[in-house]
Short mmCIF file of C-alpha atoms in Angstrom, two decimals:
data_model
loop_
_atom_site.label_atom_id
_atom_site.label_comp_id
_atom_site.label_asym_id
_atom_site.label_seq_id
_atom_site.Cartn_x
_atom_site.Cartn_y
_atom_site.Cartn_z
CA MET A 29 183.12 194.74 154.27
CA LYS A 30 179.70 196.31 154.61
CA LYS A 31 177.17 196.28 157.35
CA ILE A 32 173.59 196.30 156.13
CA MET A 33 171.05 197.61 158.59
CA ALA A 34 167.46 197.15 157.46
CA ILE A 35 164.46 198.49 159.36
CA VAL A 36 161.43 196.50 158.25
CA ARG A 37 157.88 195.51 159.12
CA PRO A 38 157.89 192.84 161.86
CA ASN A 39 155.64 190.55 159.84
CA LYS A 40 158.07 190.56 156.89
CA LEU A 41 160.86 188.78 158.77
CA GLU A 42 160.04 185.28 157.55
CA VAL A 43 159.89 186.30 153.88
CA ILE A 44 163.16 188.22 154.20
CA LYS A 45 164.93 185.29 155.88
CA GLU A 46 163.78 182.90 153.14
CA ALA A 47 164.93 185.30 150.43
CA LEU A 48 168.34 185.66 152.10
CA ASP A 49 168.63 181.88 152.47
CA ASP A 50 168.01 181.59 148.71
CA ILE A 51 171.03 183.76 147.93
CA GLY A 52 173.19 181.91 150.48
CA CYS A 53 173.34 184.65 153.05
CA SER A 54 171.82 183.27 156.20
CA SER A 55 173.76 184.95 159.04
CA LEU A 56 171.88 187.83 160.59
CA THR A 57 170.97 189.54 163.85
CA VAL A 58 167.45 190.85 164.51
CA MET A 59 166.36 193.47 167.04
CA GLU A 60 162.92 194.67 168.04
CA VAL A 61 162.88 198.44 167.74
CA LYS A 62 160.38 201.28 167.63
CA GLY A 63 160.52 204.30 165.42
CA ARG A 64 158.79 206.81 163.24
CA GLY A 65 159.35 207.99 159.72
CA ARG A 66 157.96 210.75 157.57
CA GLN A 67 154.35 209.68 158.19
CA LYS A 68 154.79 210.29 161.95
CA GLY A 69 152.88 207.27 163.20
CA ILE A 70 149.18 206.61 163.26
CA THR A 71 146.06 207.45 165.28
CA GLU A 72 144.17 205.00 167.48
CA VAL A 73 140.81 205.55 169.20
CA TYR A 74 139.98 204.22 172.68
CA ARG A 75 136.56 204.97 174.20
CA GLY A 76 136.00 207.84 171.83
CA ARG A 77 139.33 209.57 172.44
CA GLU A 78 142.05 209.75 169.78
CA TYR A 79 145.65 208.93 170.65
CA ALA A 80 148.65 209.54 168.38
CA ILE A 81 150.68 206.33 168.39
CA ASP A 82 153.84 207.93 167.22
CA LEU A 83 156.43 205.17 167.58
CA LEU A 84 155.59 202.02 165.66
CA PRO A 85 157.16 198.60 166.25
CA LYS A 86 159.71 197.54 163.62
CA LEU A 87 162.47 194.97 163.27
CA GLU A 88 166.04 195.98 162.66
CA ILE A 89 168.09 193.37 160.76
CA HIS A 90 171.88 193.54 160.85
CA ILE A 91 174.00 191.67 158.30
CA VAL A 92 177.74 192.01 157.64
CA VAL A 93 178.91 190.85 154.19
CA PRO A 94 181.90 191.20 151.82
CA ASP A 95 181.75 194.33 149.63
CA ASN A 96 180.97 192.43 146.44
CA VAL A 97 177.72 190.89 147.67
CA ALA A 98 176.39 193.92 149.54
CA SER A 99 174.23 195.29 146.76
CA LYS A 100 172.72 191.86 146.07
CA VAL A 101 171.76 191.51 149.75
CA VAL A 102 170.29 195.00 149.80
CA ASP A 103 168.22 194.29 146.67
CA THR A 104 167.01 191.00 148.12
CA ILE A 105 165.87 192.60 151.38
CA ALA A 106 164.27 195.55 149.60
CA LYS A 107 162.31 193.24 147.32
CA ALA A 108 161.20 190.90 150.12
CA ALA A 109 160.22 193.71 152.50
CA HIS A 110 158.31 195.72 149.90
CA THR A 111 154.55 196.23 150.06
CA GLY A 112 154.39 199.69 148.46
CA GLU A 113 152.55 201.12 151.45
CA ILE A 114 153.75 203.71 153.99
CA GLY A 115 155.83 202.06 156.72
CA ASP A 116 157.85 199.57 154.62
CA GLY A 117 161.05 200.83 156.26
CA LYS A 118 164.60 201.76 155.21
CA ILE A 119 167.96 200.13 154.54
CA PHE A 120 171.30 201.67 155.58
CA ILE A 121 174.69 200.47 154.31
CA MET A 122 177.92 201.30 156.12
CA ASN A 123 181.57 200.35 156.10
CA VAL A 124 182.91 197.86 158.62
CA GLU A 125 186.57 198.20 159.72
CA GLN A 126 187.18 194.88 161.39
CA VAL A 127 185.45 191.62 162.23
CA VAL A 128 186.56 189.03 164.81
CA ARG A 129 185.05 185.58 165.26
CA ILE A 130 185.28 185.05 169.00
CA ARG A 131 185.40 181.24 168.96
CA THR A 132 188.42 180.92 166.63
CA GLY A 133 190.00 184.34 166.63
CA GLU A 134 189.64 184.55 162.82
CA ARG A 135 189.64 188.07 161.37
CA ASP A 136 187.72 190.03 158.76
CA HIS A 137 186.61 188.09 155.64
CA ASP A 138 187.35 184.76 157.30
CA ALA A 139 185.23 185.77 160.23
CA ILE A 140 181.99 186.78 158.45
CA MET B 29 99.68 177.42 206.52
CA VAL B 30 101.95 176.50 203.63
CA THR B 31 105.17 174.83 204.69
CA ALA B 32 108.23 175.92 202.75
CA VAL B 33 109.74 173.07 200.77
CA LEU B 34 113.29 172.85 199.54
CA SER B 35 113.58 172.48 195.76
CA SER B 36 116.75 170.72 194.68
CA GLY B 37 116.33 172.13 191.15
CA ASP B 38 116.17 175.71 192.42
CA THR B 39 119.03 175.07 194.83
CA ALA B 40 121.22 173.62 192.10
CA TRP B 41 120.59 176.62 189.85
CA MET B 42 121.30 179.05 192.68
CA LEU B 43 124.57 177.36 193.59
CA MET B 44 125.51 177.63 189.92
CA SER B 45 124.40 181.27 189.76
CA THR B 46 126.47 182.08 192.85
CA ALA B 47 129.55 180.68 191.16
CA LEU B 48 128.70 182.59 187.96
CA VAL B 49 128.51 185.93 189.78
CA MET B 50 131.75 185.12 191.57
CA LEU B 51 133.33 184.56 188.13
CA MET B 52 132.22 188.04 187.08
CA THR B 53 134.50 189.59 189.71
CA ILE B 54 137.42 187.21 189.63
CA PRO B 55 138.67 187.02 187.06
CA GLY B 56 136.04 188.69 184.80
CA LEU B 57 136.09 192.25 186.08
CA ALA B 58 139.74 191.99 187.15
CA LEU B 59 140.75 191.10 183.57
CA PHE B 60 138.41 193.66 182.01
CA TYR B 61 140.14 196.39 184.01
CA ALA B 62 143.66 194.93 183.82
CA GLY B 63 143.72 194.89 180.03
CA LEU B 64 143.00 198.60 179.88
CA VAL B 65 145.82 199.83 182.12
CA LYS B 66 149.52 200.32 181.46
CA LYS B 67 151.72 197.27 181.81
CA GLU B 68 153.40 198.51 184.98
CA THR B 69 150.08 198.54 186.89
CA VAL B 70 148.46 195.27 185.80
CA LEU B 71 148.88 193.21 188.96
CA ASN B 72 147.75 196.03 191.24
CA THR B 73 144.62 196.47 189.14
CA ILE B 74 143.79 192.76 189.34
CA PHE B 75 144.65 192.75 193.05
CA LEU B 76 142.02 195.41 193.79
CA SER B 77 139.23 193.09 192.64
CA PHE B 78 140.65 189.98 194.30
CA SER B 79 141.11 191.75 197.63
CA ALA B 80 137.58 193.21 197.46
CA TYR B 81 136.21 189.71 196.94
CA ALA B 82 138.17 188.22 199.84
CA VAL B 83 137.40 190.98 202.36
CA VAL B 84 133.69 191.04 201.54
CA SER B 85 133.55 187.23 201.79
CA ILE B 86 134.59 187.48 205.44
CA ILE B 87 132.52 190.55 206.33
CA TRP B 88 129.37 189.12 204.81
CA PHE B 89 129.22 186.11 207.07
CA ALA B 90 130.78 187.86 210.08
CA TYR B 91 128.03 190.49 210.32
CA GLY B 92 126.94 191.71 206.87
CA TYR B 93 124.11 189.40 205.84
CA PRO B 94 121.75 190.20 208.76
CA MET B 95 122.39 193.92 208.32
CA VAL B 96 120.76 193.58 204.89
CA PHE B 97 118.22 190.82 205.43
CA GLY B 98 117.69 190.85 209.21
CA PRO B 99 114.76 192.51 211.03
CA ASP B 100 114.25 196.08 209.79
CA VAL B 101 115.11 199.14 211.90
CA HIS B 102 113.17 202.22 210.73
CA GLY B 103 113.62 201.22 207.10
CA PHE B 104 117.31 202.03 207.24
CA ILE B 105 119.24 198.92 208.25
CA GLY B 106 118.79 195.33 209.38
CA VAL B 107 119.52 194.32 212.95
CA PRO B 108 123.01 192.88 213.25
CA GLY B 109 122.93 189.41 214.75
CA ASP B 110 123.78 185.79 213.95
CA PHE B 111 127.44 186.82 213.96
CA PHE B 112 129.62 184.49 211.89
CA PHE B 113 126.41 182.82 210.71
CA HIS B 114 125.92 181.38 214.17
CA ASN B 115 123.23 178.69 214.17
CA VAL B 116 121.91 179.69 210.72
CA VAL B 117 123.01 176.60 208.86
CA GLU B 118 122.35 174.44 211.91
CA SER B 119 118.67 175.46 211.98
CA ASN B 120 118.03 174.35 208.35
CA THR B 121 116.05 177.44 207.36
CA LEU B 122 114.96 178.24 203.81
CA VAL B 123 114.58 181.43 201.80
CA GLY B 124 111.84 180.60 199.31
CA SER B 125 112.75 177.13 198.12
CA ILE B 126 116.53 177.30 198.72
CA PRO B 127 118.65 176.98 201.87
CA THR B 128 119.48 180.25 203.65
CA SER B 129 123.17 179.41 203.22
CA VAL B 130 122.78 179.38 199.43
CA TYR B 131 120.77 182.61 199.44
CA ALA B 132 123.38 184.31 201.64
CA ALA B 133 126.27 183.09 199.50
CA TYR B 134 124.51 184.33 196.36
CA GLN B 135 123.93 187.76 197.89
CA MET B 136 127.55 187.88 199.08
CA THR B 137 128.81 187.78 195.49
CA PHE B 138 126.77 190.93 194.74
CA ALA B 139 128.31 192.83 197.63
CA ALA B 140 131.76 191.73 196.46
CA ILE B 141 131.35 192.87 192.86
CA ALA B 142 129.84 196.19 193.96
CA VAL B 143 133.08 197.03 195.80
CA ALA B 144 135.33 195.65 193.07
CA LEU B 145 133.56 197.74 190.41
CA ILE B 146 134.68 200.95 192.13
CA SER B 147 138.33 200.02 191.64
CA GLY B 148 138.21 200.78 187.91
CA ALA B 149 137.99 204.50 188.60
CA ILE B 150 140.96 204.75 190.94
CA ILE B 151 143.61 202.63 189.23
CA GLY B 152 147.20 203.77 189.08
CA ARG B 153 147.26 206.13 192.06
CA MET B 154 145.68 204.72 195.23
CA LYS B 155 147.67 203.25 198.10
CA PHE B 156 147.04 199.55 198.49
CA GLY B 157 146.56 199.90 202.25
CA ALA B 158 144.03 202.66 201.68
CA TRP B 159 142.08 200.36 199.36
CA MET B 160 142.23 197.52 201.93
CA LEU B 161 140.69 199.94 204.43
CA PHE B 162 138.19 201.33 201.95
CA ILE B 163 136.72 197.88 201.20
CA PRO B 164 135.30 197.11 204.68
CA LEU B 165 134.28 200.73 205.33
CA TRP B 166 132.40 201.09 202.06
CA ALA B 167 130.86 197.62 202.20
CA THR B 168 129.65 198.23 205.76
CA PHE B 169 128.49 201.83 205.65
CA VAL B 170 127.31 202.12 202.05
CA TYR B 171 126.54 198.75 200.51
CA LEU B 172 124.78 197.14 203.48
CA PRO B 173 122.31 200.01 204.10
CA VAL B 174 121.44 200.53 200.42
CA ALA B 175 120.99 196.78 199.88
CA HIS B 176 118.71 196.75 202.94
CA TRP B 177 116.65 199.66 201.63
CA VAL B 178 115.94 197.90 198.35
CA TRP B 179 116.10 194.16 199.04
CA GLY B 180 115.94 193.76 202.80
CA GLY B 181 112.51 195.30 203.39
CA GLY B 182 113.88 198.82 203.94
CA TRP B 183 112.20 202.09 203.05
CA LEU B 184 112.65 201.88 199.29
CA ALA B 185 111.25 198.34 199.28
CA GLN B 186 108.29 199.62 201.29
CA LEU B 187 107.84 202.38 198.71
CA GLY B 188 107.63 199.70 195.99
CA VAL B 189 110.87 200.22 194.08
CA LEU B 190 111.63 197.68 191.36
CA ASP B 191 115.25 196.57 191.28
CA TRP B 192 115.53 193.06 189.94
CA ALA B 193 119.25 192.39 190.34
CA GLY B 194 120.91 195.54 191.56
CA GLY B 195 120.61 198.54 189.26
CA THR B 196 120.49 200.83 192.28
CA VAL B 197 122.09 198.58 194.90
CA VAL B 198 125.09 197.56 192.81
CA HIS B 199 125.54 199.76 189.75
CA ILE B 200 124.37 203.26 190.67
CA ASN B 201 125.80 202.69 194.13
CA SER B 202 129.30 201.73 192.95
CA GLY B 203 129.30 204.13 189.98
CA VAL B 204 128.52 207.11 192.21
CA ALA B 205 130.94 205.88 194.89
CA ALA B 206 133.64 205.81 192.21
CA LEU B 207 132.90 209.44 191.41
CA ALA B 208 133.04 210.50 195.07
CA LEU B 209 136.26 208.60 195.70
CA ILE B 210 138.10 210.12 192.74
CA LEU B 211 137.00 213.61 193.72
CA VAL B 212 139.03 213.15 196.92
CA LEU B 213 141.78 211.06 195.34
CA LYS B 214 142.19 213.49 192.38
CA GLY B 215 143.29 212.65 188.85
CA ARG B 216 146.31 210.78 187.55
CA LYS B 217 149.37 212.67 186.33
CA GLU B 218 148.92 211.01 182.93
CA ARG B 219 145.26 210.74 182.01
CA SER B 220 145.25 208.30 179.16
CA LEU B 221 143.43 205.11 178.35
CA LEU B 222 145.94 203.16 176.29
CA PRO B 223 145.23 199.46 176.81
CA HIS B 224 148.43 197.46 177.30
CA GLN B 225 146.65 194.20 176.38
CA LEU B 226 143.18 194.58 174.93
CA GLY B 227 142.87 190.80 174.82
CA TYR B 228 142.53 190.65 178.61
CA ALA B 229 139.75 193.23 178.51
CA ILE B 230 137.91 191.23 175.85
CA ILE B 231 138.19 187.98 177.82
CA GLY B 232 136.95 189.95 180.83
CA ALA B 233 133.97 191.35 178.91
CA GLY B 234 133.12 187.83 177.73
CA LEU B 235 133.25 186.48 181.28
CA LEU B 236 131.07 189.35 182.46
CA TRP B 237 128.44 188.62 179.82
CA PHE B 238 128.53 184.91 180.72
CA GLY B 239 128.48 185.50 184.48
CA TRP B 240 125.69 188.04 184.19
CA PHE B 241 123.27 185.19 183.47
CA GLY B 242 123.87 184.15 187.09
CA PHE B 243 123.45 187.75 188.21
CA ASN B 244 120.11 188.34 186.46
CA ALA B 245 118.55 184.92 185.78
CA GLY B 246 119.75 183.85 189.23
CA SER B 247 117.87 186.74 190.80
CA ALA B 248 114.66 184.80 190.14
CA LEU B 249 115.89 182.65 193.07
CA SER B 250 114.35 179.69 191.26
CA ALA B 251 114.84 177.75 188.05
CA GLY B 252 111.60 178.57 186.27
CA GLN B 253 109.76 180.95 183.91
CA LEU B 254 111.12 184.14 185.46
CA ALA B 255 114.70 182.91 185.33
CA GLY B 256 114.26 182.13 181.64
CA SER B 257 112.67 185.52 180.99
CA ALA B 258 115.44 187.37 182.82
CA PHE B 259 118.02 185.32 180.94
CA ILE B 260 116.82 186.21 177.45
CA VAL B 261 116.28 189.93 178.08
CA THR B 262 119.75 190.13 179.64
CA ASN B 263 121.31 188.66 176.52
CA THR B 264 119.16 190.81 174.22
CA SER B 265 120.03 194.07 175.97
CA ALA B 266 123.76 193.28 175.91
CA ALA B 267 123.60 192.53 172.19
CA ALA B 268 121.57 195.66 171.40
CA ALA B 269 123.92 197.86 173.41
CA MET B 270 127.00 196.37 171.75
CA LEU B 271 125.55 197.07 168.29
CA SER B 272 124.46 200.55 169.30
CA TRP B 273 127.93 201.45 170.64
CA MET B 274 129.44 200.17 167.38
CA LEU B 275 126.99 202.30 165.40
CA ILE B 276 127.85 205.44 167.39
CA GLU B 277 131.56 204.91 166.73
CA TYR B 278 130.92 204.19 163.08
CA LEU B 279 128.94 207.40 162.68
CA ARG B 280 131.54 209.46 164.56
CA PHE B 281 134.85 207.97 163.38
CA GLY B 282 133.90 205.74 160.45
CA LYS B 283 135.12 202.63 162.28
CA ALA B 284 133.83 200.43 165.08
CA THR B 285 136.30 199.38 167.80
CA MET B 286 136.43 196.15 169.78
CA LEU B 287 136.88 198.10 173.05
CA GLY B 288 133.80 200.11 172.14
CA ALA B 289 131.84 196.91 171.52
CA ALA B 290 133.00 195.48 174.87
CA SER B 291 132.05 198.74 176.62
CA GLY B 292 128.62 198.57 175.00
CA ILE B 293 128.15 194.99 176.21
CA VAL B 294 128.83 196.03 179.81
CA ALA B 295 126.58 199.09 179.53
CA GLY B 296 123.78 196.92 178.15
CA LEU B 297 124.17 194.39 180.96
CA VAL B 298 124.15 197.16 183.58
CA ALA B 299 121.03 198.79 182.15
CA ILE B 300 118.99 195.58 182.00
CA THR B 301 119.98 194.55 185.54
CA PRO B 302 117.16 196.33 187.42
CA ALA B 303 114.67 195.44 184.68
CA ALA B 304 115.58 191.84 183.87
CA GLY B 305 112.72 190.07 185.68
CA PHE B 306 110.09 192.64 184.66
CA VAL B 307 110.43 193.42 180.94
CA ASN B 308 109.95 191.74 177.57
CA ILE B 309 112.24 191.45 174.56
CA PRO B 310 111.20 194.66 172.71
CA ALA B 311 111.76 196.65 175.91
CA ALA B 312 115.18 195.00 176.34
CA ILE B 313 116.15 196.10 172.83
CA VAL B 314 115.18 199.70 173.61
CA ILE B 315 116.92 199.62 177.00
CA GLY B 316 120.11 198.24 175.46
CA PHE B 317 120.11 200.46 172.43
CA VAL B 318 119.56 203.67 174.39
CA THR B 319 122.02 202.86 177.17
CA SER B 320 125.06 203.01 174.90
CA LEU B 321 124.00 206.51 173.85
CA VAL B 322 123.76 207.47 177.52
CA SER B 323 127.12 206.03 178.58
CA TYR B 324 128.92 207.12 175.41
CA THR B 325 127.74 210.68 175.97
CA ALA B 326 128.83 210.53 179.61
CA ILE B 327 132.31 209.30 178.70
CA SER B 328 132.96 211.39 175.60
CA TYR B 329 131.29 214.67 176.50
CA ILE B 330 130.37 214.95 180.17
CA LYS B 331 133.61 213.54 181.65
CA PRO B 332 136.02 215.81 179.72
CA ARG B 333 133.81 218.83 180.39
CA LEU B 334 133.60 218.28 184.15
CA GLY B 335 137.21 217.11 184.37
CA TYR B 336 136.98 214.19 186.84
CA ASP B 337 139.48 211.41 186.17
CA ASP B 338 137.24 208.33 186.06
CA ALA B 339 140.07 206.18 184.70
CA LEU B 340 138.12 203.21 183.34
CA ASP B 341 134.71 204.91 183.26
CA VAL B 342 133.02 203.28 186.23
CA PHE B 343 130.74 206.28 186.75
CA GLY B 344 130.28 206.64 182.99
CA VAL B 345 129.21 203.04 182.45
CA HIS B 346 127.79 201.78 185.77
CA GLY B 347 126.53 205.10 187.11
CA PHE B 348 124.87 206.42 183.95
CA SER B 349 123.65 203.11 182.51
CA GLY B 350 122.51 202.15 186.01
CA ILE B 351 120.39 205.30 186.25
CA TRP B 352 118.92 204.76 182.79
CA GLY B 353 118.16 201.12 183.63
CA ALA B 354 116.46 202.00 186.92
CA LEU B 355 114.27 204.61 185.22
CA ALA B 356 113.59 202.34 182.23
CA THR B 357 112.33 199.68 184.65
CA GLY B 358 109.73 202.21 185.77
CA ILE B 359 108.71 202.67 182.15
CA PHE B 360 108.75 199.15 180.71
CA ALA B 361 107.95 196.83 183.66
CA SER B 362 105.19 194.56 182.39
CA PRO B 363 102.69 192.88 184.73
CA LEU B 364 102.34 190.18 182.07
CA ILE B 365 105.99 189.20 182.64
CA ASN B 366 105.95 189.63 186.40
CA ALA B 367 102.86 190.47 188.43
CA ALA B 368 105.09 192.26 190.93
CA GLY B 369 105.57 195.33 188.74
CA ALA B 370 103.85 197.58 186.19
CA GLY B 371 105.53 200.62 184.67
CA LEU B 372 104.47 203.78 182.86
CA ALA B 373 103.89 201.88 179.60
CA TYR B 374 101.36 199.67 181.41
CA GLY B 375 99.36 202.47 182.93
CA ASN B 376 101.29 202.99 186.16
CA PRO B 377 103.18 206.30 185.86
CA ALA B 378 103.69 206.38 189.64
CA GLN B 379 106.26 203.59 189.27
CA LEU B 380 108.56 205.91 187.32
CA GLY B 381 108.37 208.39 190.19
CA ILE B 382 109.28 205.70 192.72
CA GLN B 383 112.22 204.66 190.53
CA ALA B 384 113.37 208.30 190.38
CA VAL B 385 113.21 208.55 194.17
CA ALA B 386 115.31 205.39 194.46
CA VAL B 387 117.86 206.74 191.98
CA ALA B 388 118.10 210.08 193.76
CA ALA B 389 118.31 208.51 197.23
CA THR B 390 120.98 205.99 196.19
CA PHE B 391 122.95 208.70 194.37
CA ALA B 392 122.84 211.11 197.30
CA TYR B 393 123.58 208.59 200.02
CA SER B 394 126.35 206.81 198.14
CA PHE B 395 127.97 210.09 197.13
CA VAL B 396 127.97 211.68 200.58
CA ALA B 397 128.85 208.55 202.56
CA THR B 398 131.68 207.63 200.16
CA LEU B 399 133.00 211.18 200.28
CA ILE B 400 133.18 210.97 204.07
CA ILE B 401 134.91 207.57 204.00
CA ALA B 402 137.42 208.83 201.42
CA LYS B 403 138.14 211.96 203.48
CA VAL B 404 138.65 209.95 206.66
CA ILE B 405 141.12 207.61 204.96
CA ASP B 406 142.89 210.53 203.31
CA LEU B 407 143.31 212.36 206.63
CA THR B 408 144.51 209.28 208.49
CA ILE B 409 146.67 206.94 206.42
CA GLY B 410 146.46 208.89 203.15
CA LEU B 411 144.77 207.79 199.92
CA ARG B 412 147.39 208.47 197.35
CA VAL B 413 150.76 207.00 196.42
CA THR B 414 153.77 209.29 195.92
CA ALA B 415 154.30 210.91 192.53
CA GLU B 416 157.41 208.75 192.09
CA GLN B 417 155.46 205.54 192.73
CA GLU B 418 152.75 206.63 190.35
CA VAL B 419 155.25 207.24 187.55
CA GLN B 420 157.13 204.01 188.27
CA GLY B 421 153.92 202.00 188.12
CA LEU B 422 152.21 200.38 191.10
CA ASP B 423 153.21 196.74 190.50
CA GLN B 424 156.83 197.35 191.44
CA ALA B 425 156.23 200.29 193.75
CA LEU B 426 153.56 198.64 195.93
CA HIS B 427 153.99 194.90 195.44
CA ASP B 428 157.61 194.27 194.40
CA GLU B 429 156.49 192.24 191.42
CA SER B 430 155.89 192.69 187.70
CA ALA B 431 153.32 191.16 185.37
CA TYR B 432 155.82 190.88 182.54
CA HIS B 433 159.48 189.97 182.33
CA ILE B 434 159.74 190.05 178.54
#
């Protein structure tokens, strides 16, 4: 099993959810996060003074899926979240050892 | 002898104007300031304006009104009397064509906003109790005398100063007081202006623009030609100043900002305040256009160079634009608009000199008297919160509440 952790633009969430629905992968968890990448944030000006806004708001989407669909999910998110401009975000994929569904006690593949 | 007659039209407009000026302070000014501060100090910032309004409301009718408009003592102050408005309403007197009660209520809203304006400079670091003490002291010992000098038949009025709606009395007075207070209070640990919710500030600026029609057109004290004239030049100056601030930012950074536009609006409204009942539309455009240059320079160049921490630029906007407006009144006042005043441009250069005297006198008195009040509070109950409270944010530290639970 793989956990897919995607950091994306907040305003891309709806498009990403629709794209994931289309491939039958609707379970996900979303967190509001802040971060910076290679571009190191942006500059804003208030009353003539410049401020470096170095942590920008992003959404972090967590999805756990069976190994064989992981790359399809990653491609779907990458395509939906893409604008081609700086700040589109990143996707991380990692192994998951165990999954438990709390309501039923099911384990692993049955639980995701 | 002409008997004064009550005009219901004038009275209706003045009741409306009183409510409009009240709206400028709460919530207009409170929101304008609150949007610009960090989210841990929002309620305290709003509270400063609300408490100023409430305290001045009581003081004004307890003893304040006669100290401005009562019988003159050596040009300096009115004779206190008629405490708690004793027998004033009962005797059915008029000021011009409106009841004395309406005139007094209208003037009360000016005293209230003058105090509330000062709060923008001190946000994030002043004890709430110190502010609650500052309000009556400043209103009594600074606002009442200066208002008497200019509007109550005091020495500046006798000299012939032109101040339509409070360029000296309200704006220079509170702008300079803000400077004096922060010199004693000292700067914040973190001197930034990062608005937590610019939307509040924009709603506040809109309410200020709207309410300012009561401030300036209301100062005609009647619903006639002068009110209309003051109304249109007020709007024109605000618009010109907004566009001029946008232009300055565009030339400097390549982009205009909404906060800059809102700041320009306020600067334009401040500058036209002393001039509103005396000048025509072309003069209002010049006054508005120039005032953004003046206040922008004060905020971007003079403030960082001199190092005072005027958090939300009360001195920069109200002090500097107030001074420009007071002087501009001495230049552009047209006897064709209002027979009461002619400026330099209409062959009366002496008026500019009188305006300069009024500016200098208001500046000096407000600065010194406020400095003394601030020192007294600092040496008794203390002006400043602890460093820990300042870092934590004043909403929780001083009020046990938070603006946001999300």
